[in-house]
Short mmCIF file of C-alpha atoms in Angstrom, two decimals:
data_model
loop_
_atom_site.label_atom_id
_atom_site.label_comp_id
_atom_site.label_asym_id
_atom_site.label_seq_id
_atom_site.Cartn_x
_atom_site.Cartn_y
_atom_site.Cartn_z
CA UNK S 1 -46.89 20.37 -20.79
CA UNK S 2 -47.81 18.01 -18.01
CA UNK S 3 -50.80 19.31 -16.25
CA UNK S 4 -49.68 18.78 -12.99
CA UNK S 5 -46.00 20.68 -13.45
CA UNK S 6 -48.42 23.36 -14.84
CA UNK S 7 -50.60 23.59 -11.65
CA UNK S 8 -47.06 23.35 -9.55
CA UNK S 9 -45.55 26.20 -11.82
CA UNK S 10 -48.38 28.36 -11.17
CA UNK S 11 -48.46 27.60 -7.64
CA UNK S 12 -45.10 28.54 -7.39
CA UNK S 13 -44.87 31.88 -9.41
CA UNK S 14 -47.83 32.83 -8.39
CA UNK S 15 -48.86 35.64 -5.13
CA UNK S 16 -50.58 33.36 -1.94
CA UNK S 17 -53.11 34.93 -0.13
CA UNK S 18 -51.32 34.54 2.92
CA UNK S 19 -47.52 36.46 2.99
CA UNK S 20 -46.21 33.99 5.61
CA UNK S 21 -46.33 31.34 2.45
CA UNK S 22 -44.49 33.55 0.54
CA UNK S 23 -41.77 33.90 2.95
CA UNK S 24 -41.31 30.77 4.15
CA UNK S 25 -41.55 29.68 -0.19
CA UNK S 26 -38.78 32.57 -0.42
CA UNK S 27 -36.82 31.41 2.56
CA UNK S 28 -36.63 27.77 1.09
CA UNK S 29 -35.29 29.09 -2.27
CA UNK S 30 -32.33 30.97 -0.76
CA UNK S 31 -31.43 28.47 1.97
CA UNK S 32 -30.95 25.68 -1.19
CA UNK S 33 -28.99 28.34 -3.07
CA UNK S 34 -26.64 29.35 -0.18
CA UNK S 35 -26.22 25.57 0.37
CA UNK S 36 -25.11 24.95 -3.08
CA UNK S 37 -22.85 27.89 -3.22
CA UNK S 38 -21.26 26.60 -0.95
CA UNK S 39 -20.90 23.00 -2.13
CA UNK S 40 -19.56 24.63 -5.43
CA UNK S 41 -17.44 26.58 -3.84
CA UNK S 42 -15.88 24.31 -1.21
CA UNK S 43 -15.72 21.75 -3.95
CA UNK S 44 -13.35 24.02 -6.76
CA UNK S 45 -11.41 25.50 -3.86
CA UNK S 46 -10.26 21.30 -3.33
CA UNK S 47 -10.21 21.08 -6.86
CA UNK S 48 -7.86 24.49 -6.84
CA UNK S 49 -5.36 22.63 -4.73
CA UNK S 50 -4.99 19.66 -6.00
CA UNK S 51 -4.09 21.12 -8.60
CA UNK S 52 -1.79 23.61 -7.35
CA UNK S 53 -0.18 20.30 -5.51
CA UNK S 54 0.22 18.67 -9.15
CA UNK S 55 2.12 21.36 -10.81
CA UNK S 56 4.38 21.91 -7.49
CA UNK S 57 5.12 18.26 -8.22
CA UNK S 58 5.41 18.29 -12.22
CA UNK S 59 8.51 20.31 -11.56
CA UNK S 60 10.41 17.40 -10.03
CA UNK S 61 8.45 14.13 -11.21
CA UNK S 62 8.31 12.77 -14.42
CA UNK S 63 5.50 12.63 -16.51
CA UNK S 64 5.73 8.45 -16.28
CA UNK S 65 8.10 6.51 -13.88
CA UNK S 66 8.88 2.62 -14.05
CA UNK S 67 9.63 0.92 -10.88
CA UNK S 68 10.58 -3.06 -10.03
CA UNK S 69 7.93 -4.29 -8.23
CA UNK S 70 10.13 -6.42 -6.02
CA UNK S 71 13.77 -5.96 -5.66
CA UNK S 72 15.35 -2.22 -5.29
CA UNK S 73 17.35 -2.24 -9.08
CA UNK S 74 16.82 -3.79 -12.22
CA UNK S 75 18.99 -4.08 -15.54
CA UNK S 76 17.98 -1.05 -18.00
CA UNK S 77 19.77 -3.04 -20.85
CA UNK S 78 16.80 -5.76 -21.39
CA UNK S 79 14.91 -6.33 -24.83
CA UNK S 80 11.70 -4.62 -22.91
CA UNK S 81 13.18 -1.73 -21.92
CA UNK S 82 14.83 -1.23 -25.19
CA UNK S 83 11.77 -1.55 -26.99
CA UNK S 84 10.32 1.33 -24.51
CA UNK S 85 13.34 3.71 -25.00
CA UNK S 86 12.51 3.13 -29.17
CA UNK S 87 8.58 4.39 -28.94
CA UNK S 88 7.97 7.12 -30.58
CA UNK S 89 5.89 8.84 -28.21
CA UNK S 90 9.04 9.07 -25.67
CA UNK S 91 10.57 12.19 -25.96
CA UNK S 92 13.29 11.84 -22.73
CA UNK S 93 14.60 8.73 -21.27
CA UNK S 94 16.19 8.92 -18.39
CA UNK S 95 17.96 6.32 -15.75
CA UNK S 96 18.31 6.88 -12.09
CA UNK S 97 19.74 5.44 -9.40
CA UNK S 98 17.90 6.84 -5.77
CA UNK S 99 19.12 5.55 -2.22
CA UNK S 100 20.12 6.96 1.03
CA UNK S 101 23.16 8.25 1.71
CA UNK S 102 24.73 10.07 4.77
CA UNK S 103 25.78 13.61 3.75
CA UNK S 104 28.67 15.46 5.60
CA UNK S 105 29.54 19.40 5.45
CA UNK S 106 32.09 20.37 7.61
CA UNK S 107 30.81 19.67 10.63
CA UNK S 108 27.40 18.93 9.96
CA UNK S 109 25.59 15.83 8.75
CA UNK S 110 22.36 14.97 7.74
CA UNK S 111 20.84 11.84 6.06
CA UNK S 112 19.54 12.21 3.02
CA UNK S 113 18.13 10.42 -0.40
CA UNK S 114 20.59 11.27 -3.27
CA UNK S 115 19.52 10.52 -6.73
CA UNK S 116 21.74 10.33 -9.07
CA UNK S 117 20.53 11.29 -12.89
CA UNK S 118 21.68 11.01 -16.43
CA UNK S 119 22.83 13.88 -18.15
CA UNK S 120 19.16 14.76 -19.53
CA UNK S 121 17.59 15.04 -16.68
CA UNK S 122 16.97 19.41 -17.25
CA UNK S 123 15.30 18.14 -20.35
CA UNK S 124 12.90 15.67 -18.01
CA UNK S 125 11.53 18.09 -15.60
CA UNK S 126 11.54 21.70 -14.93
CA UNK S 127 14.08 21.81 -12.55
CA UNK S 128 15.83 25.06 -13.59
CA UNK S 129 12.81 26.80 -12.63
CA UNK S 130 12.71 26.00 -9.17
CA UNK S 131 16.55 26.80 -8.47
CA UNK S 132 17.43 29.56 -6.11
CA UNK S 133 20.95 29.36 -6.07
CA UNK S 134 23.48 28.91 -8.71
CA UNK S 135 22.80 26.97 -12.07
CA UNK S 136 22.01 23.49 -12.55
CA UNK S 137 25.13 20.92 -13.81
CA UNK S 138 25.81 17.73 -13.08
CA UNK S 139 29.46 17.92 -13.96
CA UNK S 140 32.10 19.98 -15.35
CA UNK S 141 35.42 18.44 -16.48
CA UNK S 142 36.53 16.09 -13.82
CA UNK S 143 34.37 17.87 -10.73
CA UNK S 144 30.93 16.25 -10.10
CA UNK S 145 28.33 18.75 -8.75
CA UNK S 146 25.33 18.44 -6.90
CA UNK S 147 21.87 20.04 -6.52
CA UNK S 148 20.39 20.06 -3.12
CA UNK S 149 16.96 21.23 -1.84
CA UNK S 150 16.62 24.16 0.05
CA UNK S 151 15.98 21.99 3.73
CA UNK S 152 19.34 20.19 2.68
CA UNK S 153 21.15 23.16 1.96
CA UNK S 154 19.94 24.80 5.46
CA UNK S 155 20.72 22.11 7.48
CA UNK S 156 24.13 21.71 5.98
CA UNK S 157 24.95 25.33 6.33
CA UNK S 158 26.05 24.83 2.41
CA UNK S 159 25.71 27.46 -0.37
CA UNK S 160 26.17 26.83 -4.28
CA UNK S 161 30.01 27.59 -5.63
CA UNK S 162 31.37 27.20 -1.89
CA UNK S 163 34.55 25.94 -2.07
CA UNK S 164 34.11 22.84 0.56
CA UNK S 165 32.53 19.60 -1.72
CA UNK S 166 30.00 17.81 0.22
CA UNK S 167 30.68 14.22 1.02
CA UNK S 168 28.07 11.67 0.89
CA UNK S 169 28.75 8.10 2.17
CA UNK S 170 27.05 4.92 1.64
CA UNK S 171 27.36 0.88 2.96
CA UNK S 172 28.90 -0.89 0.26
CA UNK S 173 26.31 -3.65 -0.67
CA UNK S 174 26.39 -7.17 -0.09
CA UNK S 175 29.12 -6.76 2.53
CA UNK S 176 29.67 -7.40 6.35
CA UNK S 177 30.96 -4.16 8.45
CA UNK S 178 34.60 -4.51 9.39
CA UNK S 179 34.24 -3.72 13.15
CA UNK S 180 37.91 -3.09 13.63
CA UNK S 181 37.76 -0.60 10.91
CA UNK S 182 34.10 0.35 9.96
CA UNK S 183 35.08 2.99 7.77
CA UNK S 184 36.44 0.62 5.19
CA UNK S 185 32.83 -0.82 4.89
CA UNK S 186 31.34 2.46 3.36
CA UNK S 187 32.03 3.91 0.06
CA UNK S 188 33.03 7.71 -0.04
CA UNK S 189 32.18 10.12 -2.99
CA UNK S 190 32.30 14.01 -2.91
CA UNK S 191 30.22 16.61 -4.77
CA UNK S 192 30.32 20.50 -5.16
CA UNK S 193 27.04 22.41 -4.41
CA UNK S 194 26.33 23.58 -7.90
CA UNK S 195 22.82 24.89 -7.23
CA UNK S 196 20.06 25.04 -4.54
CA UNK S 197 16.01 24.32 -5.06
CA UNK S 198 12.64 25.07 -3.81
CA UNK S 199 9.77 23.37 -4.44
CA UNK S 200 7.63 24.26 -1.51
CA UNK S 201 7.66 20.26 -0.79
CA UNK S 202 9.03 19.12 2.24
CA UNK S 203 9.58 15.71 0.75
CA UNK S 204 11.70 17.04 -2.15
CA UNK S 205 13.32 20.45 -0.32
CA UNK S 206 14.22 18.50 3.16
CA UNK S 207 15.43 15.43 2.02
CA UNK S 208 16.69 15.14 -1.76
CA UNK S 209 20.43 15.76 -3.24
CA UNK S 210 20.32 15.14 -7.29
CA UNK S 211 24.15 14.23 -8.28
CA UNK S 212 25.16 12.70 -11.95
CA UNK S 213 24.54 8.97 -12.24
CA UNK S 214 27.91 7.76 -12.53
CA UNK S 215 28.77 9.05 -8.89
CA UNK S 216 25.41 7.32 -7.80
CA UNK S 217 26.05 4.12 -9.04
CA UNK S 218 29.80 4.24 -7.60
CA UNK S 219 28.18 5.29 -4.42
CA UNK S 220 25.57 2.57 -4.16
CA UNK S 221 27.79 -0.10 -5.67
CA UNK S 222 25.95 -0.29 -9.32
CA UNK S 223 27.54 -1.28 -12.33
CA UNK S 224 24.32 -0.93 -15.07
CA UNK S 225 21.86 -0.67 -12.84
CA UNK S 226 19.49 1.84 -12.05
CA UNK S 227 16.29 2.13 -9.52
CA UNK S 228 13.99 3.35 -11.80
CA UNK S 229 13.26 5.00 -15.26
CA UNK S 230 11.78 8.25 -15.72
CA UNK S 231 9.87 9.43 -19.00
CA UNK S 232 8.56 12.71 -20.69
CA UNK S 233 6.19 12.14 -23.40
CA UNK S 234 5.84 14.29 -26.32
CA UNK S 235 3.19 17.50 -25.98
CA UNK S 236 -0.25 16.17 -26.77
CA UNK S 237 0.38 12.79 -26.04
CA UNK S 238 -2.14 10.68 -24.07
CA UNK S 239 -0.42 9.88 -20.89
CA UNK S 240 -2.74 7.46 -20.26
CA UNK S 241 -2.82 5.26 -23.26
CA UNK S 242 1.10 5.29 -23.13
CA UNK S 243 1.08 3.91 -19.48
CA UNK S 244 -0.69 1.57 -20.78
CA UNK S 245 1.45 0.16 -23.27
CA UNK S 246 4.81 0.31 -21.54
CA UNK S 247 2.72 -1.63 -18.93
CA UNK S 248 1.80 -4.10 -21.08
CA UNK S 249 4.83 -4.24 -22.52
CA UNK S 250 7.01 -4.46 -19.40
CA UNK S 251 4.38 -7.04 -17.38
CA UNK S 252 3.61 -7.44 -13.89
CA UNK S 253 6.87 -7.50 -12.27
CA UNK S 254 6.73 -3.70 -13.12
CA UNK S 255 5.15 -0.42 -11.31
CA UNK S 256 4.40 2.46 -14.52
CA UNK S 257 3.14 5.53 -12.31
CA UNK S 258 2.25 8.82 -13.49
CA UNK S 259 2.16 11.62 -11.72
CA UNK S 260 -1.04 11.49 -9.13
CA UNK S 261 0.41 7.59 -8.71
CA UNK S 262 3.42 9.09 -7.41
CA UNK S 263 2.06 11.18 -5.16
CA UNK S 264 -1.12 9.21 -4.50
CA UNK S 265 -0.62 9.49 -0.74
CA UNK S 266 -0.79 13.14 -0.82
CA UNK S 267 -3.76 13.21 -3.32
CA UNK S 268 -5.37 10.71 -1.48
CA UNK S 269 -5.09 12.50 1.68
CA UNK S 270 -7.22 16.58 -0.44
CA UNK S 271 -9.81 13.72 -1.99
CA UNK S 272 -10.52 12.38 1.33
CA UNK S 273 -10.91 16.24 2.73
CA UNK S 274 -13.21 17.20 -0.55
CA UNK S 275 -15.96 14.58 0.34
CA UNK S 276 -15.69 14.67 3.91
CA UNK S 277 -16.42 18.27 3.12
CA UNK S 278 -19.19 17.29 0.95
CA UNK S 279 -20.96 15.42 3.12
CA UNK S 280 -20.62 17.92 6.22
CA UNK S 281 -22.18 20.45 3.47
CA UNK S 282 -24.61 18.17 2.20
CA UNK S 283 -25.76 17.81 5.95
CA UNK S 284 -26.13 21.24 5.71
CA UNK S 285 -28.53 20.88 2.97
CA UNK S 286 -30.76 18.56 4.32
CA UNK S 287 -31.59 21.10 7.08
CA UNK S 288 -32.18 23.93 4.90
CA UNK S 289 -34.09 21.72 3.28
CA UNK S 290 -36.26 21.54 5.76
CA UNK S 291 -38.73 24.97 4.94
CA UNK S 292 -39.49 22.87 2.51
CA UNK S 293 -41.66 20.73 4.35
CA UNK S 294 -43.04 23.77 6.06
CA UNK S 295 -43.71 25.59 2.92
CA UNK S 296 -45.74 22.68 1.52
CA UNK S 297 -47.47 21.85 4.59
CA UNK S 298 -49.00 25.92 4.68
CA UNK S 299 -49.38 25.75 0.67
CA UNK S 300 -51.46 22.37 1.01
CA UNK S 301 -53.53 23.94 3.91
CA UNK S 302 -53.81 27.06 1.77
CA UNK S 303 -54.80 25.09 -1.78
CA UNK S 304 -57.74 23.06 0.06
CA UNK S 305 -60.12 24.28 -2.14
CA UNK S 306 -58.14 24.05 -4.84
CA UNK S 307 -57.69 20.56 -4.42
CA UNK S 308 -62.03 20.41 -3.91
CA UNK S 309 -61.88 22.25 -7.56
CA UNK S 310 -59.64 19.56 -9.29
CA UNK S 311 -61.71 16.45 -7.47
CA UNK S 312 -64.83 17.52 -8.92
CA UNK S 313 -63.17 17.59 -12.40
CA UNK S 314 -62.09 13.97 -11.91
CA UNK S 315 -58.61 14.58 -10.80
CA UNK S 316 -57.18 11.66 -8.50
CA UNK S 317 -55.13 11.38 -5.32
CA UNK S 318 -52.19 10.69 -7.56
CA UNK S 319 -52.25 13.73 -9.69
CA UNK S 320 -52.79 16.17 -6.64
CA UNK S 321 -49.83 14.52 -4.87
CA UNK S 322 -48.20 14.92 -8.09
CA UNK S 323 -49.02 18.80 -8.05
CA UNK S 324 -47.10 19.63 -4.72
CA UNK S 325 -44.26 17.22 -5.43
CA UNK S 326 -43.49 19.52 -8.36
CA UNK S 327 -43.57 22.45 -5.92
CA UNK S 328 -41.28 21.20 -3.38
CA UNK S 329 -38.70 19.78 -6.41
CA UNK S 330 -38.90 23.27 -8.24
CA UNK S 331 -38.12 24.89 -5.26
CA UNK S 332 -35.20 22.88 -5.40
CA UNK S 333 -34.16 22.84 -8.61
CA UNK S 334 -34.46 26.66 -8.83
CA UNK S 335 -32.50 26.98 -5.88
CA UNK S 336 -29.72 24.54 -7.32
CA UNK S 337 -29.30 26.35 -10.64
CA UNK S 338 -29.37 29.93 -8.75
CA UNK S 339 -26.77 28.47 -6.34
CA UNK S 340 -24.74 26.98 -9.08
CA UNK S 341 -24.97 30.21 -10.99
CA UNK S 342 -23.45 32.67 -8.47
CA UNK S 343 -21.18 29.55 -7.20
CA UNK S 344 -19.59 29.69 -10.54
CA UNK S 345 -19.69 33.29 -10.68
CA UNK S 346 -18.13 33.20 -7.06
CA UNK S 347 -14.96 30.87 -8.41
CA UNK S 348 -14.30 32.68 -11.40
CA UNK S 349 -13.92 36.24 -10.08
CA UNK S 350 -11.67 34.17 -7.32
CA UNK S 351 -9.39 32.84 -9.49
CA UNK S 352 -9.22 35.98 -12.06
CA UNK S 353 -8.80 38.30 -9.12
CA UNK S 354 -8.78 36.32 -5.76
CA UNK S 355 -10.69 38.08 -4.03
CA UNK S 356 -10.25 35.87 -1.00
CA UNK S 357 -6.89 35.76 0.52
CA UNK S 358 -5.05 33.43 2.51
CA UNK S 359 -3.03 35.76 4.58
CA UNK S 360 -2.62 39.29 5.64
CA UNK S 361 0.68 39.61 4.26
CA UNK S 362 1.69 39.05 0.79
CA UNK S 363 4.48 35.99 0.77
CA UNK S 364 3.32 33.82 3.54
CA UNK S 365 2.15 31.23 1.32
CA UNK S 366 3.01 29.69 -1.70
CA UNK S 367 0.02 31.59 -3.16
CA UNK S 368 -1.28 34.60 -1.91
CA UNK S 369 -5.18 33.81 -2.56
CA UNK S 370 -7.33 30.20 -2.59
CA UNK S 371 -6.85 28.51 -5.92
CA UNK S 372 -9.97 27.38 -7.91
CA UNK S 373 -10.98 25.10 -10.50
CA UNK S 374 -14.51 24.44 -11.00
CA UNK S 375 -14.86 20.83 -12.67
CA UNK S 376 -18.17 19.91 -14.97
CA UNK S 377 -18.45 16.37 -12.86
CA UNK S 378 -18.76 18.24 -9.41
CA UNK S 379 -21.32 20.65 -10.27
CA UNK S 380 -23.26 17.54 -11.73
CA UNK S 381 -22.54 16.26 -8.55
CA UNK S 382 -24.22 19.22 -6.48
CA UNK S 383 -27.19 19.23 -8.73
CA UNK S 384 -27.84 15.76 -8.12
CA UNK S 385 -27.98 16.23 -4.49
CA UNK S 386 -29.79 18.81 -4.41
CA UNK S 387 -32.47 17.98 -6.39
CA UNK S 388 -32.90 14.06 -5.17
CA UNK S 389 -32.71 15.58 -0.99
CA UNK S 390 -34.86 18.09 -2.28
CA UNK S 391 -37.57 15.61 -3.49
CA UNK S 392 -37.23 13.69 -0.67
CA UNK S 393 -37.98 16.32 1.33
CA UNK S 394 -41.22 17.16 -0.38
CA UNK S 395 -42.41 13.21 -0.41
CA UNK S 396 -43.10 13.52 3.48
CA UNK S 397 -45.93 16.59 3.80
CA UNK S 398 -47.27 15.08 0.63
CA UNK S 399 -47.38 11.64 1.14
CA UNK S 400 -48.10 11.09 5.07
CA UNK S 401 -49.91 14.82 5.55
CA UNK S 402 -51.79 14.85 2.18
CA UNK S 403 -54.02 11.57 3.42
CA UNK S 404 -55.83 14.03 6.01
CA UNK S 405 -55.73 17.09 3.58
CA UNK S 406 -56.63 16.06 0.31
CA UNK S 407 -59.55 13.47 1.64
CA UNK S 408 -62.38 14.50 -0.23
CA UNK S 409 -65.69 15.18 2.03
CA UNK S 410 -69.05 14.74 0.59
#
């Protein structure tokens, strides 16, 4: 063992002869550990809804979806895309057609993005599990049905199995409006409200109507066409190696997103929050970092004779600095693994029992407690900081205050 982290080791475990030390040592121990309980903490809670955000999301997004990079459609029939549909780690292909359509209901209208799907789109996502009202179908005989989100639905005044279709209308592309009769320059298509979803979005609930692909394209003025392709993989598939291939496969004239590139605006927006939080908490840190430098300062004063002791055994400047720069990183590094400890402790009672609640009343949110997921590369992350601010904050009393205290006098 290194003499000097055995000297700082004893310093540290052992009684002072003055209790103040001991206090203020004490003090500096818990500040770092309710510090880093709280970067743990704050950090999984993030962590908690991101995740909660990606499996709202998994319900309606597809594992992988291809995009044109410019233009709005693109021809599903090509060589490239064929070659995609025939991999054998695709386990549902699906085409869609998405654009904006207005939406009438009796007397109310809203405007509103239908997308129309191919037949296996229940197979793509897990959209029967976030219906409300009635029972997903695209069509039945010669009646075409739609699926509308729960905002849609409200603002429509519209109910699955009512007998009033909806009817959605749409510009007819590449033509000029007839001004003496406008209405000729938009195509007409109607749908029955076969079901109603929730997905606690407000991009997918307020503004989405899912109607079969046929309708779309008559709607929109396709013939083979669609807007995009969306893809479920088989189970244990790596999503990321396949991306990569259909990218490579497909070139740069083509977007392949998964789901966080989907959504990477709303992602984007809980990352940004998790390190501002960090670094408000890490600011935090650095003042309750601070009894450090006090407890060193009284410990040097207190060790003077100590440090008389090791000079007349030879020991240099740069082995008694050493000595108190282990004490003020130990007092760190203890405090980070307590603080880690209970942090951890902290986040898995939360998310076995959630303890901590995010209203009064059962219902008000999507969940009724915070979600948590501790993640190996943030409590890496904590230590880190902890321990480097920590040794920074010891290198001050011992490298500026130790001149005057450890000169030796003859």
């Amino acid at each position: 063992m290194d003499f000097s982290f055995y000297i700082a080791r004893r310093y540290l475990f052992s009684k002072k002869s003055h209790n103040a030390i001991n206090v203020i040592s004490m003090v500096s121990v818990c500040g770092v550990v309710i510090a880093t309980i709280a970067l743990v903490c704050s950090l999984s809670v993030y962590n908690g809804f991101t995740e909660l955000a990606a499996s709202l999301f998994s319900e309606f997004d597809p594992q992988l979806k291809i995009t044109a990079r410019a233009g709005k459609a693109f021809d599903p029939t090509t060589p490239a895309i064929r070659q995609i549909r025939d991999l054998p780690e695709i386990a549902v292909f699906s085409e869609v057609v998405q654009d904006n359509a207005l939406i009438r209901f009796g007397e109310r209208q809203i405007v509103a993005t239908v997308k129309g799907v191919s037949d296996n789109y229940n197979q793509l996502t897990r959209i029967d599990s976030t219906l409300i009202d009635g029972t997903f179908m695209l069509r039945e005989d010669v009646v075409d049905y739609a699926t509308v989100g729960v905002g849609v639905a409200y603002s429509l005044g519209a109910r699955a199995a009512f007998a009033t279709p909806l009817e959605l209308y749409a510009p007819k592309r590449n033509k000029t409006v007839n001004l003496a009769n406008p209405s000729t320059s938009f195509n007409q298509e109607y749908a029955q409200v076969g079901a109603v979803f929730r997905i606690d979005q407000p991009i997918y609930d307020e503004n989405y109507v899912i109607v079969p692909l046929p309708l779309a394209r008559d709607l929109f003025t396709y013939e083979k066409e669609v807007t995009s392709i969306e893809l479920r993989l088989q189970d244990g598939t790596n999503i990321q190696k396949v991306q990569n291939e259909i990218a490579s496969i497909l070139g740069p004239d083509f977007r392949v997103e998964d789901q966080y590139q989907q959504q990477a605006a709303s992602f984007k927006m809980v990352k940004v929050e998790k390190w501002i939080t960090y670094l408000i908490l890490s600011f935090i840190l650095i003042i309750a970092l601070f009894n450090i430098v006090g407890s060193l300062s009284m410990l040097m004063i207190e060790k003077k004779s100590d440090v008389r002791t090791l000079r007349n055994m030879g020991a240099d400047n740069q082995l008694i600095s050493r000595i108190f720069l282990f004490e003020g990183w130990m007092i760190s590094a203890f405090g980070a693994l307590i603080g880690i400890v209970i942090g951890m402790i902290v986040c898995i009672l939360q998310r076995q029992w959630g303890i901590l609640k995010l209203g009064q009343t059962t219902g008000d949110f999507i969940i009724d407690a915070y979600p948590v997921n501790v993640q190996f590369f943030d409590i890496f992350m904590v230590f880190v900081t902890v321990c480097v601010m920590g040794f920074l904050a010891a290198w001050y009393p011992v490298h500026y205050l130790g001149k005057k205290w450890f000169r030796y006098e003859n």
